[in-house]
CSV table of C-alpha atoms in Angstrom, one decimal:
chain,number,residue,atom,x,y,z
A,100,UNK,CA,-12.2,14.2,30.6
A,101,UNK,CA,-15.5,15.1,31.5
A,102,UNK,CA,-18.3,12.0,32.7
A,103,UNK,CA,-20.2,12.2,28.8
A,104,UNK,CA,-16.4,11.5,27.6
A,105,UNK,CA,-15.7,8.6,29.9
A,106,UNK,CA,-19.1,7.4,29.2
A,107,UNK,CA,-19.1,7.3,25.7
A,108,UNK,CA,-15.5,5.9,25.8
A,109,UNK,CA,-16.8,2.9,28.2
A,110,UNK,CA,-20.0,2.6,25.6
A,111,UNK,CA,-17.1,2.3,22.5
A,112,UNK,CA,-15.1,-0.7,24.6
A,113,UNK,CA,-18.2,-2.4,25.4
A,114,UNK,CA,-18.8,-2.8,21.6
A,115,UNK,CA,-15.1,-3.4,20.5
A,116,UNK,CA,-15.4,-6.2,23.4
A,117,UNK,CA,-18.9,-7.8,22.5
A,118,UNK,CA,-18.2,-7.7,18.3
A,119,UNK,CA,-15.6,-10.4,18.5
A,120,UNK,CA,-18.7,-12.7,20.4
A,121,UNK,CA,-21.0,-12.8,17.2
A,122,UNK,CA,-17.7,-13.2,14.8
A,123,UNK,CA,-16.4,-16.2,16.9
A,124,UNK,CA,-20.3,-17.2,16.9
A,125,UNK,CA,-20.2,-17.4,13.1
A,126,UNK,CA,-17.0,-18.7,12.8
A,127,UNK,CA,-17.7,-21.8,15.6
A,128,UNK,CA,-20.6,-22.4,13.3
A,129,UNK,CA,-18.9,-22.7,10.2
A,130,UNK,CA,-16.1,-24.9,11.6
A,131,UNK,CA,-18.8,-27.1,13.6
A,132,UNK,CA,-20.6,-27.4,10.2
A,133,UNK,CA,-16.9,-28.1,8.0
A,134,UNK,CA,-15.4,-30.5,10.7
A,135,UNK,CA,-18.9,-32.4,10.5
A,136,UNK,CA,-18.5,-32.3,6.5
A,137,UNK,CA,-15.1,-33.8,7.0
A,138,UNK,CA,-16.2,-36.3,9.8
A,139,UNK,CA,-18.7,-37.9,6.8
A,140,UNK,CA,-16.1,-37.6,4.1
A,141,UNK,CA,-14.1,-40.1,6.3
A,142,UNK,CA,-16.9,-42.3,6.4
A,143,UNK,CA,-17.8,-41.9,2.7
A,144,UNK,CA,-13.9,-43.1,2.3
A,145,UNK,CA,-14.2,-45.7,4.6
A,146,UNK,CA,-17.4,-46.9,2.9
A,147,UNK,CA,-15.5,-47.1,-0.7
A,148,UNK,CA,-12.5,-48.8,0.9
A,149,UNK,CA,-14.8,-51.8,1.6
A,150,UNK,CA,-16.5,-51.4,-2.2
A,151,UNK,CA,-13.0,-51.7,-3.5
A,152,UNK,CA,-11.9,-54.5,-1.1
A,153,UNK,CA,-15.1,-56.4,-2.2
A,154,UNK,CA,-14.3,-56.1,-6.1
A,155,UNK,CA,-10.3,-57.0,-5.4
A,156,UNK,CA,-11.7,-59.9,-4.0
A,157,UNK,CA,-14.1,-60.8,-6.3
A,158,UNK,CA,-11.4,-60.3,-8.8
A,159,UNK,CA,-8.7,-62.5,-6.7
A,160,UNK,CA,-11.6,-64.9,-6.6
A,161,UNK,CA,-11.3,-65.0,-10.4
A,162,UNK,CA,-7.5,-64.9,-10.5
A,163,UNK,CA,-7.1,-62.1,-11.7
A,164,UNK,CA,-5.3,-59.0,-10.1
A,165,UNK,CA,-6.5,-55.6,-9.6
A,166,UNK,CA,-6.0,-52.9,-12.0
A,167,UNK,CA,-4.9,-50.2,-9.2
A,168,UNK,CA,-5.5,-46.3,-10.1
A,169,UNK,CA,-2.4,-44.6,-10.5
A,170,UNK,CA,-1.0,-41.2,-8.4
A,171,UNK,CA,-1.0,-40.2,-12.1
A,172,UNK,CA,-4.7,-40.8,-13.4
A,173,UNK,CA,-5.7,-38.7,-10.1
A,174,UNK,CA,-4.0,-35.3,-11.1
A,175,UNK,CA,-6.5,-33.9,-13.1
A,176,UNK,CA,-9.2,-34.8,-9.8
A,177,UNK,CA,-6.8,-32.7,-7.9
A,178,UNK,CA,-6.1,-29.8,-9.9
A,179,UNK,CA,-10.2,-29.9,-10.8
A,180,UNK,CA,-11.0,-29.7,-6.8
A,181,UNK,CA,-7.7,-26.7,-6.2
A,182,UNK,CA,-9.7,-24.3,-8.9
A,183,UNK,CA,-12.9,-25.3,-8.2
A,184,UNK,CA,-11.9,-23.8,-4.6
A,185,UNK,CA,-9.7,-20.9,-5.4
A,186,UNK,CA,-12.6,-18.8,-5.0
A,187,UNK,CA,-15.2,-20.6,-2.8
A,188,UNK,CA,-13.4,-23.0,-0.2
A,189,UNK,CA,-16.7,-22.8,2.1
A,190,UNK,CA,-17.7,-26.1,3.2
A,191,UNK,CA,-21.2,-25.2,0.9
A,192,UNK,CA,-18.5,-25.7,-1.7
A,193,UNK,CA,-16.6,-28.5,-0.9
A,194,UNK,CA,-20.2,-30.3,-0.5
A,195,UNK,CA,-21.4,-29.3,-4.1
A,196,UNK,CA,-18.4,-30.8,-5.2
A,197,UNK,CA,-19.1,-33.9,-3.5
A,198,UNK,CA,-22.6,-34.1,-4.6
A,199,UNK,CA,-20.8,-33.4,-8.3
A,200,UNK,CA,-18.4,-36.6,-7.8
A,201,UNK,CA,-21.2,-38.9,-6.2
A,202,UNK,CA,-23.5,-37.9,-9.0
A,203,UNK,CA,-21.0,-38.7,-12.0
A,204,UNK,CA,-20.5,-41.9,-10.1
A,205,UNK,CA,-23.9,-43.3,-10.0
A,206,UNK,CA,-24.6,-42.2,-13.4
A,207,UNK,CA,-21.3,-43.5,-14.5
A,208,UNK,CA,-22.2,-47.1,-12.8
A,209,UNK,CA,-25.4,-47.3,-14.2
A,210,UNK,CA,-24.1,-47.2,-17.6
A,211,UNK,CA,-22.1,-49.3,-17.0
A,212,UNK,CA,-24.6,-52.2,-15.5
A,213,UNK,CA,-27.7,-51.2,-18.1
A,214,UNK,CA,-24.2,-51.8,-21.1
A,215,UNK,CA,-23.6,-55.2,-19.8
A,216,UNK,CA,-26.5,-57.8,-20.8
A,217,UNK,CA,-28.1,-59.9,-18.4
A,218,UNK,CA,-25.6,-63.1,-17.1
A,219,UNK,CA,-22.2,-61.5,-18.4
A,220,UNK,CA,-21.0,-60.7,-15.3
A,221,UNK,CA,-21.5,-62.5,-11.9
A,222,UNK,CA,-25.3,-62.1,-9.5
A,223,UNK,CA,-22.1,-60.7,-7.0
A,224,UNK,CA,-20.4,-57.9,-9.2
A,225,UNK,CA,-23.9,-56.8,-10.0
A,226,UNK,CA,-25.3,-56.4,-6.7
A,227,UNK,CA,-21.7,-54.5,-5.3
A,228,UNK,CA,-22.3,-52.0,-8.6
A,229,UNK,CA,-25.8,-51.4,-7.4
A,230,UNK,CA,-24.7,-51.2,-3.4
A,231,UNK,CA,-22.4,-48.8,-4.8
A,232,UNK,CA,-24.9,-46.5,-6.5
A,233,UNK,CA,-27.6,-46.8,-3.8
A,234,UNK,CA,-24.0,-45.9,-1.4
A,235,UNK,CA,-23.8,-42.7,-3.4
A,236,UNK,CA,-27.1,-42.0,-3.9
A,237,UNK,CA,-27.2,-42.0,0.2
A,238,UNK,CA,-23.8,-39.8,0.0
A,239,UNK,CA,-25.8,-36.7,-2.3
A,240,UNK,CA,-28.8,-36.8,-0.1
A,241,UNK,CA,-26.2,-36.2,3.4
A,242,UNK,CA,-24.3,-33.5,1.3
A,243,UNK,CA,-27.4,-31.8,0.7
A,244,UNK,CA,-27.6,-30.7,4.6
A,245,UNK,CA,-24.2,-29.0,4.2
A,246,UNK,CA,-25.7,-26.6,1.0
């Protein structure tokens, strides 16, 4: 093999060797910016856990029980979110669909507070369905940074 041979050969490795480097870049990014997506998602969780602990008790407070949401009723959210991300799992995905959820939330909780009239339903149910849209509105605004 002459010296231009062993050259060009050493010149190949170094690429093969450095490629990986700007891959495992890319990839490091996208898992620093998915782990982060899934670090708020706990919180967002965490954050309607206490929304729903504060109506149970509200309700308890009234004696009245809980209506809870059955495994049932939250199929077709499951099979929405598996096509949705057939395609596109990216975590630019997974945020839009967020943003998607929160938005059908708020505008799903203001109808329901601008249906009820004035005094039919306690000061305290009130102000937890308006911490709850002002929660989500919050929760679009974060996902935003993960577009």
């Amino acid at each position: 093999m002459s010296y231009e041979e062993a050259l060009a050969q050493l010149q190949e490795l170094v690429k093969v060797i450095e490629a990986p480097d700007a891959q495992i870049a890319g990839v490091e990014k996208e898992l620093k910016k998915a782990m982060e997506l899934l670090d708020f998602c706990r919180k967002e969780l965490d954050g309607y856990e206490n929304f729903a602990n504060q109506a149970r008790d509200q309700l308890t407070a009234l004696s009245v029980a809980a209506k809870e949401v059955s495994a049932f009723a939250k199929i077709p959210s499951t099979i929405s979110i598996n096509m949705s991300t057939l395609v596109d799992d990216s975590t630019s995905k997974l945020a839009e669909l967020m943003i998607d959820g929160n938005t059908m939330g708020v505008v799903q909780m203001k109808k329901e507070l601008s249906r009820v009239e004035q005094g039919t339903i306690s000061d305290d149910a009130t102000k937890l369905a308006e911490d709850v849209v002002s929660f989500q509105e919050k929760n679009i605004e974060t996902m935003k940074t993960f577009l």
